[in-house]
XYZ file of C-alpha atoms in Angstrom:
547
model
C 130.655 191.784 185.646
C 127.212 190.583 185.847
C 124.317 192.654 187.959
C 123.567 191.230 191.377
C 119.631 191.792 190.560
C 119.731 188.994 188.094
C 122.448 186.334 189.085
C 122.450 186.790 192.931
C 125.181 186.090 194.929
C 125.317 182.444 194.041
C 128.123 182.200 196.425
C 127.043 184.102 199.606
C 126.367 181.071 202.325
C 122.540 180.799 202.608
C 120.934 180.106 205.369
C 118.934 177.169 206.639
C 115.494 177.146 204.719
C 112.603 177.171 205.940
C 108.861 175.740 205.137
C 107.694 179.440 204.291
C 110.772 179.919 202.349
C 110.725 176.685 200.379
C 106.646 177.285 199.580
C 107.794 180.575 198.221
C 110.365 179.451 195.973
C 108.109 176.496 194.618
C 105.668 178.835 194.036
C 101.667 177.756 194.639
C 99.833 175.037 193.053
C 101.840 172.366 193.921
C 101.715 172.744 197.428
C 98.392 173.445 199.755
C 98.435 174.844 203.184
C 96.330 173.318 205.310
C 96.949 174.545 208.983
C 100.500 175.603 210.441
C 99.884 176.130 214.265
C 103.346 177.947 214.769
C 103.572 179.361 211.113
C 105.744 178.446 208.515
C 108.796 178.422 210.192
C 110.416 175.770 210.725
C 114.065 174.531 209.437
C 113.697 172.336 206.392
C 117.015 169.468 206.049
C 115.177 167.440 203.277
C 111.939 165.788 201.959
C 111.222 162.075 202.509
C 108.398 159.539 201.528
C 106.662 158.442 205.297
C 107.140 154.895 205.701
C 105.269 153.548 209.127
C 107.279 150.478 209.336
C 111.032 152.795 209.710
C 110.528 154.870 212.842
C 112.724 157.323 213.638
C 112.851 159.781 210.337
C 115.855 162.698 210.888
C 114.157 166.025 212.081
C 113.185 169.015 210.061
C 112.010 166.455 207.098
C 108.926 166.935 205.107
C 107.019 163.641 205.275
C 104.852 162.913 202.296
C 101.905 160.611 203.422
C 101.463 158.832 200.630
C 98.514 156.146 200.516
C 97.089 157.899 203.483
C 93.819 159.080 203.802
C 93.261 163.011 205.215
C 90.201 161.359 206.697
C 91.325 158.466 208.318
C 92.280 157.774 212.184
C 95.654 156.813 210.259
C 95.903 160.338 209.624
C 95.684 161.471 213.056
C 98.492 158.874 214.146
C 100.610 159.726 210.901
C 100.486 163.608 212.586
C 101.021 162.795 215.899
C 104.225 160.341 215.276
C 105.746 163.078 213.362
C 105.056 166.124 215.363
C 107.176 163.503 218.177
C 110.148 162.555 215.380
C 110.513 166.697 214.595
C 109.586 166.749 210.986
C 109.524 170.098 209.233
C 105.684 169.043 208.187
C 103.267 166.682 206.622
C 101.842 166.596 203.315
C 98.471 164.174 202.600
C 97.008 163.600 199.128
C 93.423 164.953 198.710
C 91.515 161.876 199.817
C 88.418 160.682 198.755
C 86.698 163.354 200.374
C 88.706 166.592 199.020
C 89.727 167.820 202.737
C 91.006 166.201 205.615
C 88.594 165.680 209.008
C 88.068 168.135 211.604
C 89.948 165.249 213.893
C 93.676 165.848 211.786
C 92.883 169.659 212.047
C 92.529 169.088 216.039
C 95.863 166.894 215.900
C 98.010 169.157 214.063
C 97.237 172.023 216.298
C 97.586 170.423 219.347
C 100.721 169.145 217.785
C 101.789 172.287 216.724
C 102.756 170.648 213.190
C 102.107 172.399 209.966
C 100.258 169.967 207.571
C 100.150 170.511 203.877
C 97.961 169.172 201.036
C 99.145 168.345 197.317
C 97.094 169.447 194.947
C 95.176 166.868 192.942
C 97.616 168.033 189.174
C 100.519 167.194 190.997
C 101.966 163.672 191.322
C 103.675 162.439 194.279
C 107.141 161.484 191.938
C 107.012 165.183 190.653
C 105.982 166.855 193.988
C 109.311 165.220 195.279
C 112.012 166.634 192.534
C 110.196 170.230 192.649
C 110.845 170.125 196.615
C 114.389 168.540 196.533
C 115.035 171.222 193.992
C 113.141 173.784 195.513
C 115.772 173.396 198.591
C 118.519 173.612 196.366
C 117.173 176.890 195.229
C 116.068 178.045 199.089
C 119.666 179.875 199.324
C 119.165 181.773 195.962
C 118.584 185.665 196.358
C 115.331 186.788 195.051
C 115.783 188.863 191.746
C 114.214 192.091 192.500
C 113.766 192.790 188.884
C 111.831 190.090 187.972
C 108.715 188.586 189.970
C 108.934 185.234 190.490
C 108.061 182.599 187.622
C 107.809 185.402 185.290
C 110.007 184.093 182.527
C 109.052 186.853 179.468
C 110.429 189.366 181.943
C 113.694 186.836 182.664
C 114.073 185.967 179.096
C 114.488 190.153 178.088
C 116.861 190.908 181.358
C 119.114 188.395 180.425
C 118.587 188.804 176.618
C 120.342 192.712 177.543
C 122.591 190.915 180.116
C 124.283 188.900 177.448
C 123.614 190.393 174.346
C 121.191 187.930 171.890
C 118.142 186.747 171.711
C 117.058 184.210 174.562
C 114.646 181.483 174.031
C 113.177 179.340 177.681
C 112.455 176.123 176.904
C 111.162 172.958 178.545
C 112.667 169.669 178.474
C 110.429 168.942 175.749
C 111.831 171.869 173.412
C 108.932 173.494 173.973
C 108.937 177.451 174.378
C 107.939 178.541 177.504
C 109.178 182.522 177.043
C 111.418 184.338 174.749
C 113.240 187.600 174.787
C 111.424 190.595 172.308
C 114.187 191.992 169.825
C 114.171 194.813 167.658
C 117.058 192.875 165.165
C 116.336 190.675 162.562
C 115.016 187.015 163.632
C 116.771 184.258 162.279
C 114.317 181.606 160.273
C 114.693 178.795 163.062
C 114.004 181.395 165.892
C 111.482 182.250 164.076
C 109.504 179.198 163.331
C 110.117 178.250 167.032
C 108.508 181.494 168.458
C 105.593 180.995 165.735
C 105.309 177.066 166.576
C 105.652 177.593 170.419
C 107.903 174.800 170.157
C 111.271 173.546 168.344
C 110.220 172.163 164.828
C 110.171 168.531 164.860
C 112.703 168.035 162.486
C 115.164 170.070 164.218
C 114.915 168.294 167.294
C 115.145 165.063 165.550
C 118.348 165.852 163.940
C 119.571 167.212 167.361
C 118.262 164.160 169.052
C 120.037 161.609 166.133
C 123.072 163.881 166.729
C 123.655 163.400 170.436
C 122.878 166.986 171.194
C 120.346 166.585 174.212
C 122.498 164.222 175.779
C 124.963 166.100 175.753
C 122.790 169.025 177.371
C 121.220 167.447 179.725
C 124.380 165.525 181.165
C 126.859 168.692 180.970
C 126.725 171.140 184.005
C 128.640 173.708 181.613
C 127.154 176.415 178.626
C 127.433 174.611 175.153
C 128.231 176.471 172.574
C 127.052 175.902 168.589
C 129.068 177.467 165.953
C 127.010 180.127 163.445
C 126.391 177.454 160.344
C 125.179 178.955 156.739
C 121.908 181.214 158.240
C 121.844 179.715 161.746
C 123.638 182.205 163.710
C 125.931 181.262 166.848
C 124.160 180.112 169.888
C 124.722 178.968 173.260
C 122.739 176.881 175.659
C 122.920 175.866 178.970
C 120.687 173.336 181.113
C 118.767 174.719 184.313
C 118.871 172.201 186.890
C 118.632 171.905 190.488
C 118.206 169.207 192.867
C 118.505 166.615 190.205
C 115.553 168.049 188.376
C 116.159 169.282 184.986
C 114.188 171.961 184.494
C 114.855 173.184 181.337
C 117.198 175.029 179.039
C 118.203 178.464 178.118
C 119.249 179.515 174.461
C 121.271 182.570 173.098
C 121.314 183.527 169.842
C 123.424 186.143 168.374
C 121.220 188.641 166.687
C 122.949 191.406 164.816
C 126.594 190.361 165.361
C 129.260 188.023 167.244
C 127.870 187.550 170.765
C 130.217 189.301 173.315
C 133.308 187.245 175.052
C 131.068 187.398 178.356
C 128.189 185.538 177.030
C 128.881 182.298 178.496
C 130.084 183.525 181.872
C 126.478 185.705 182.390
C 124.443 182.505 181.331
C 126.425 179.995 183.314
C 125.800 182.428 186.393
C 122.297 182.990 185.086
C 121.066 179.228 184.688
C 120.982 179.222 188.729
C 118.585 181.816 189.167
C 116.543 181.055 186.399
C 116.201 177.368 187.953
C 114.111 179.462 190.770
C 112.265 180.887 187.824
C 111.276 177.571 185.857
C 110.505 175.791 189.384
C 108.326 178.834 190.513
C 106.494 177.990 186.874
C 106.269 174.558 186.656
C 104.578 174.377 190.316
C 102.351 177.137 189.467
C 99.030 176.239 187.558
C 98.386 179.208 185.504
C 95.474 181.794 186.039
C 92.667 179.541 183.915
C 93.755 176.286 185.441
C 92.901 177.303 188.975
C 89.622 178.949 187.864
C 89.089 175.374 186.109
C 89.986 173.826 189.089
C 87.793 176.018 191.367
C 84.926 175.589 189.238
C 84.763 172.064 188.707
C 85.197 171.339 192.154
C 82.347 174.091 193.063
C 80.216 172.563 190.438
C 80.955 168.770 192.029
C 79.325 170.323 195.356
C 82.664 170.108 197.087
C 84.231 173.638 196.368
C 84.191 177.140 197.932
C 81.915 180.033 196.014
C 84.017 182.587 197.364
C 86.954 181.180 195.863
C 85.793 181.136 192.830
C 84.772 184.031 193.203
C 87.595 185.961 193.760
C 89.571 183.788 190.785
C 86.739 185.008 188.222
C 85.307 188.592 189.611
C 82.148 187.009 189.305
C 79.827 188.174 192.435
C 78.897 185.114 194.645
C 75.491 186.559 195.347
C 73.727 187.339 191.676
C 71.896 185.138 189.204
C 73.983 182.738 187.746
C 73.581 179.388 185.762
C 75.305 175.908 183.998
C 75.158 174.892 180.920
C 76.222 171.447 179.965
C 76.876 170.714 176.488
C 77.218 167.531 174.177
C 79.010 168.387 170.553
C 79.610 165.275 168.395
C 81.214 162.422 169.631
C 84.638 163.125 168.276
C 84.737 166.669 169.995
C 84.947 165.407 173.548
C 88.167 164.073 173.157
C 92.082 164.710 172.990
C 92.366 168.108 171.054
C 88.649 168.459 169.810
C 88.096 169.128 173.495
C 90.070 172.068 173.902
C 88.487 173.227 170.147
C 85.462 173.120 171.914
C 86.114 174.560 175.248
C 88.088 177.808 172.902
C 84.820 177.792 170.987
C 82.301 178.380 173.959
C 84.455 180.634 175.668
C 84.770 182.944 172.364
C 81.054 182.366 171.687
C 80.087 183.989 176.026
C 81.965 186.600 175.296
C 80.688 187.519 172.554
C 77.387 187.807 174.327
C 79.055 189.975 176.998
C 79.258 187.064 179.693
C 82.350 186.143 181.168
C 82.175 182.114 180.988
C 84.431 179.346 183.147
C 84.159 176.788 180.490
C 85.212 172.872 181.910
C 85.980 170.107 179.940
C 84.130 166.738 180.612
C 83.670 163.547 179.865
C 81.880 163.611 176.244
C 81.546 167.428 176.245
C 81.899 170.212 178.692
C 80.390 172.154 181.195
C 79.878 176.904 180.955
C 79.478 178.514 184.323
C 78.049 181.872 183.421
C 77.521 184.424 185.910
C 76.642 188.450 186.068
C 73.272 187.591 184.923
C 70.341 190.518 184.859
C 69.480 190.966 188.188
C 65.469 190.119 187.336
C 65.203 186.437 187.188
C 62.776 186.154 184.090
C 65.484 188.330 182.334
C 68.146 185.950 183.553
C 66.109 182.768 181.964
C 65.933 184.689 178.872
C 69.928 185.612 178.762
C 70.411 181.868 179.222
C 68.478 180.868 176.354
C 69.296 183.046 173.829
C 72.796 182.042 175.146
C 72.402 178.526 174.578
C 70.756 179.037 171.035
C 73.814 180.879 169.664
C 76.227 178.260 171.257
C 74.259 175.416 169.628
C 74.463 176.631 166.285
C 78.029 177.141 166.514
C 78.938 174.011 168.177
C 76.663 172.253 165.407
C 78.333 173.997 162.872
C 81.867 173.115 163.529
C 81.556 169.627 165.261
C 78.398 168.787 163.530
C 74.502 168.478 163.871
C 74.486 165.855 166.394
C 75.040 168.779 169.129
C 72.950 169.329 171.939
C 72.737 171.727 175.377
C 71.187 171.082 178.297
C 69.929 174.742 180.103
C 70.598 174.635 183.941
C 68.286 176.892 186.181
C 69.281 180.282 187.078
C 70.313 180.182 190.678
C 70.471 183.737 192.705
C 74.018 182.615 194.093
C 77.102 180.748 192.841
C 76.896 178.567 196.240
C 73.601 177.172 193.848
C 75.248 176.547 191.135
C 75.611 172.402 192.032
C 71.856 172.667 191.806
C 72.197 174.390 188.390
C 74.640 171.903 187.020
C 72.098 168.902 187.947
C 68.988 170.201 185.772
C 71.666 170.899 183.314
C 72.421 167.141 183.210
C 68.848 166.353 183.057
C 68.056 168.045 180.401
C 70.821 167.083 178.471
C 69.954 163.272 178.730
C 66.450 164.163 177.850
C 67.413 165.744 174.608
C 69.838 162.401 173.892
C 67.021 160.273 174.184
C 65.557 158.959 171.026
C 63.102 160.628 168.680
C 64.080 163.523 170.794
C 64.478 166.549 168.027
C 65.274 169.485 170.105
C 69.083 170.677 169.906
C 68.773 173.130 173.105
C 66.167 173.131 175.971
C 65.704 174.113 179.772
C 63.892 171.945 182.333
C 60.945 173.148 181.982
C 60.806 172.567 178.391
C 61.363 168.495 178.465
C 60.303 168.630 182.076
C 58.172 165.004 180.686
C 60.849 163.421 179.957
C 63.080 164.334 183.064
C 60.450 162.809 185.630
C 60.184 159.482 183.102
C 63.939 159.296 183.081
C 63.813 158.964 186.976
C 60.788 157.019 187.195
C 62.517 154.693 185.015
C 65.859 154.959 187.119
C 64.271 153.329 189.988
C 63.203 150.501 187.843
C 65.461 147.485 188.143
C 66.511 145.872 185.248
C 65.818 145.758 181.411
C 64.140 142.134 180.893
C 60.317 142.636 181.382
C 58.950 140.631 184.149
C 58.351 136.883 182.718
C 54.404 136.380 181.477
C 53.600 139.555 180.627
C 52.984 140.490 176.683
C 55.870 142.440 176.027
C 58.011 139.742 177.407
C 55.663 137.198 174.649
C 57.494 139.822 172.497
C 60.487 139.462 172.773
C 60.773 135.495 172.996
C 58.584 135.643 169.864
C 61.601 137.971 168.282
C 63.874 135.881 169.212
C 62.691 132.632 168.194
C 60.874 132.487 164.461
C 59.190 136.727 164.622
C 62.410 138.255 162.937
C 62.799 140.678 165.471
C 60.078 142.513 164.076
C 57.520 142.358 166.673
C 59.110 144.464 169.564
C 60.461 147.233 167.027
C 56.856 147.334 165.766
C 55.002 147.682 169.079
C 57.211 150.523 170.112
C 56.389 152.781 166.871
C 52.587 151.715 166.827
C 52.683 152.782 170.919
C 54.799 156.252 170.340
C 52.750 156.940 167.448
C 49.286 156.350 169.927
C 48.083 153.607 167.481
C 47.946 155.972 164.220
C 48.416 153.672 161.519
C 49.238 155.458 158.617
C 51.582 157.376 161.015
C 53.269 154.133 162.371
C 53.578 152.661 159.112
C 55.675 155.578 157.305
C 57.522 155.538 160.511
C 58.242 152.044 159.766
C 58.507 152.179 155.966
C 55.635 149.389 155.614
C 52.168 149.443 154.319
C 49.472 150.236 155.993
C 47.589 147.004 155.627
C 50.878 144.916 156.260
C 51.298 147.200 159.364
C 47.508 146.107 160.179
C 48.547 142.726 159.979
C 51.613 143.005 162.254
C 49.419 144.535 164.846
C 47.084 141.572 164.852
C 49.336 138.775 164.934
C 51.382 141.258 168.156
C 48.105 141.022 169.960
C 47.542 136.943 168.993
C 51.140 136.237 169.857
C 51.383 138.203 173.051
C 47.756 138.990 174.619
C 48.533 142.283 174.620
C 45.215 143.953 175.127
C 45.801 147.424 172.856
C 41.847 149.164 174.537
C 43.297 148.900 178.309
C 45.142 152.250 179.260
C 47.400 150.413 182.127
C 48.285 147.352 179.844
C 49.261 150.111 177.662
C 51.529 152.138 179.934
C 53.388 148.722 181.363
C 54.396 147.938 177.584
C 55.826 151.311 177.078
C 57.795 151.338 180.711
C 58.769 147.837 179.576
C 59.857 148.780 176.156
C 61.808 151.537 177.223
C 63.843 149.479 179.565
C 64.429 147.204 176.745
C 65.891 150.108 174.758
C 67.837 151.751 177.310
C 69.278 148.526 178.264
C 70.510 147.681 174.418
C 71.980 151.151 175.054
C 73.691 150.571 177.466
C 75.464 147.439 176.470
């Protein structure tokens, strides 16, 4: 007989689910409320994709608006037409906005029609199996014993329930709980618990074999034989809806498993398919503060939110750090090697970091700052000295972080996160030395970078010298002349500093210069003809940098 706390009663007639009840069983993440007029609800008969063109949908559906802006008048007329056809709700993408318009917000309630948003991680094609199979689960108890989607706690009732050691895993044989045992641990369990995953090879031979087919095509508990040290298992597929889930494993651990073993997991798989839903739709703990915090730092996100997610107060100095390791470290698994490696690094300085992978690098939202703001400053920088080294040391010299201000609130943080940026692309530009800096320290270089942003184009304006230059270079000079202008100019016309610069002598160096100002007319005594060449040059370079 197995306990009604952790199979249900899988037979009892459930009743009709509704919106609140569904949401619940899916678990959050996946799913957004956005505004429900009348609550939650409504009776939910089934999920479809909205097509405009096929009026008429059944009621109680969930229509997914795919392709449809939140902020469009399409929007409105998308809520309206449903609220009329009696769907269940309506669920909109993010948009290109984030959040819908205050104009759907005034339709749905004077529709009375709940309207949902999915959450940018979740596709369309997987929003629909987890709510076709989150309706299948709708008329499973809840297991009192076990909160939902917590599968370490599932994985040790059922490991008692049937008597071996149970191992949760994904489609992809990947380990998503296991049960804890006091009995020896055969080797394969035991790699798989170490590896977080099946070993390759194993599910290779299982694959060659016909095994997963076999699994994920049988509604019934297979059974596998105890072979030399492998010790008899059974495993059954969790499914619902038409969504495999995943798969539960029994191993026998100390013994024959008991003559009920495949009875309790058969009647087990069902409620553990609430379980594995409940987890797949919701992002863990770190991904939402990720989430929150890159959308906070984007200028589109809610400081309270945050927040609450991280403990860190919303009003109290705060600041963003955005850092550049070698190339190699902003992508694939160097990324999350780097983002471990900051996070580690914070806390070691008793700051509690969000740390956000981007494009090349990542982004460290650090808050709890001292309360003085000259104290703050000084947190931040000996902060971003100890993170350089480290990030230099393991991902190489070529590592650089840009200091954001310290903000008083984490509403200020966007403003953080831009000088952060700034200074970051001063200490990339060339000849630049400095690994670490704040804004104040390359604060030259930040107002050239902008004066030069607003500057159109990279060719120098036709007739003037350093244009001479570089049709000179390109014809019979070698492309000497421009490379040699630019060190003479950033060296402010020291020749014996230009020429080591340049590895040349001095008096062929003195020779280069004369035949820059016979070819071009550059005249080298006038202060403005001067400052146009270097504006000019460093067009040229940032536009050979850019292509």
């Amino acid at each position: 007989m197995v306990p009604n706390s952790i199979v249900g009663q899988g037979d009892a007639a459930a009743s009709r689910p509704t919106l609140d009840r569904l949401l619940s069983v899916m678990g959050a993440g996946a799913l957004e409320p956005y505004t429900a007029p009348h609550g939650l609800e409504a009776v939910v008969d089934g999920v479809m994709m909205l097509d405009p063109l096929e009026p008429g949908q059944p009621r109680g559906q969930v229509l997914l608006a795919v392709g449809i802006d939140p902020q469009s008048a399409a929007a409105v007329d998308v809520v309206r037409d449903a609220a009329g056809s009696g769907a269940a709700a309506v669920v909109f993408g993010q948009g290109r906005s984030g959040r819908p318009s205050a104009a759907l917000w005034a339709a749905a309630e004077e529709a009375g029609l709940a309207v949902l948003l999915r959450t940018a991680w979740c596709g369309w094609t997987e929003l629909v199996g987890a709510l076709r199979a989150g309706l299948v689960l709708c008329g499973v108890p809840a297991d009192p014993t076990v909160p939902p989607g917590d599968l370490d706690g599932l994985a040790d009732a059922l490991a008692v329930l049937v008597g071996g050691s149970v191992t949760i895993e994904d489609v992809e044989s990947r380990v998503l709980a296991y049960s804890s045992t006091k009995e020896d641990v055969d080797e394969l369990r035991r790699l798989t618990i170490l590896g977080r995953r099946v070993p390759e090879w194993r599910v290779a031979a299982m694959s060659e074999a016909g095994f997963f087919r076999a699994l994920w095509g049988s509604g019934d508990v297979i059974h596998r034989p105890a072979h030399g040290e492998n010790p008899e298992r059974l495993v059954v597929a969790v499914r619902a809806g038409g969504e495999i889930l995943g798969s539960i494993w029994v191993a026998a651990a100390g013994g024959d498993l008991p003559a009920h073993a495949s009875d309790t997991l058969r009647s087990a798989a069902r409620v553990a398919a609430a379980h594995l839903l409940h987890h797949r739709s919701h992002r863990t703990h770190a991904r939402l503060v990720e989430d929150a915090a890159r959308a906070l730092l984007d200028g589109r996100g809610s400081a309270g939110a945050l927040s609450e997610l991280t403990g860190i107060a919303a009003h109290g100095h705060c600041a963003a750090l955005a850092v550049r390791p070698a190339d190699a470290a902003g992508k694939g698994e160097e990324a999350g090697r780097l983002c471990a490696l900051l996070a580690v690094c914070c806390g070691a300085h008793d700051l509690t970091p969000v740390v956000i992978p981007v494009d090349q690098g990542a982004l460290v939202l650090v808050g709890g700052l001292h309360q003085e703001a000259g104290r703050a400053a000084e947190q931040v920088a000996r902060l971003g000295r100890a993170l350089v080294r480290q990030v230099a040391d393991v991902f190489g010299p070529q590592a650089r972080i840009g200091l954001g201000t310290v903000v008083e609130t984490l509403a200020d943080l966007p403003a953080s996160r831009r000088s952060a940026d700034l200074v970051l692309r001063a200490l990339l530009a060339p000849g630049e030395h400095r690994t670490v800096a704040s804004a104040d320290e390359v604060a030259e270089t930040i107002a050239l970078n902008e004066m030069l942003d607003r500057l159109t184009g990279s060719a120098p304006a036709p007739e003037t010298p350093v244009a001479r230059l570089v049709a000179y270079d390109a014809g019979q000079g070698g492309g000497t002349m421009v490379q040699t202008l630019r060190a003479y100019l950033d060296h402010f016309g020291h020749v014996p500093d230009t020429a080591r610069a340049l590895g040349v002598h001095a008096n062929s160096l003195r020779h280069r210069i004369g035949r820059i100002t016979e070819v071009s007319g550059l005249d080298l005594r006038s202060p403005d003809a001067r400052l146009l060449a270097q504006l000019q040059l460093r067009l040229l370079e940032r536009g050979g940098r850019e292509t």
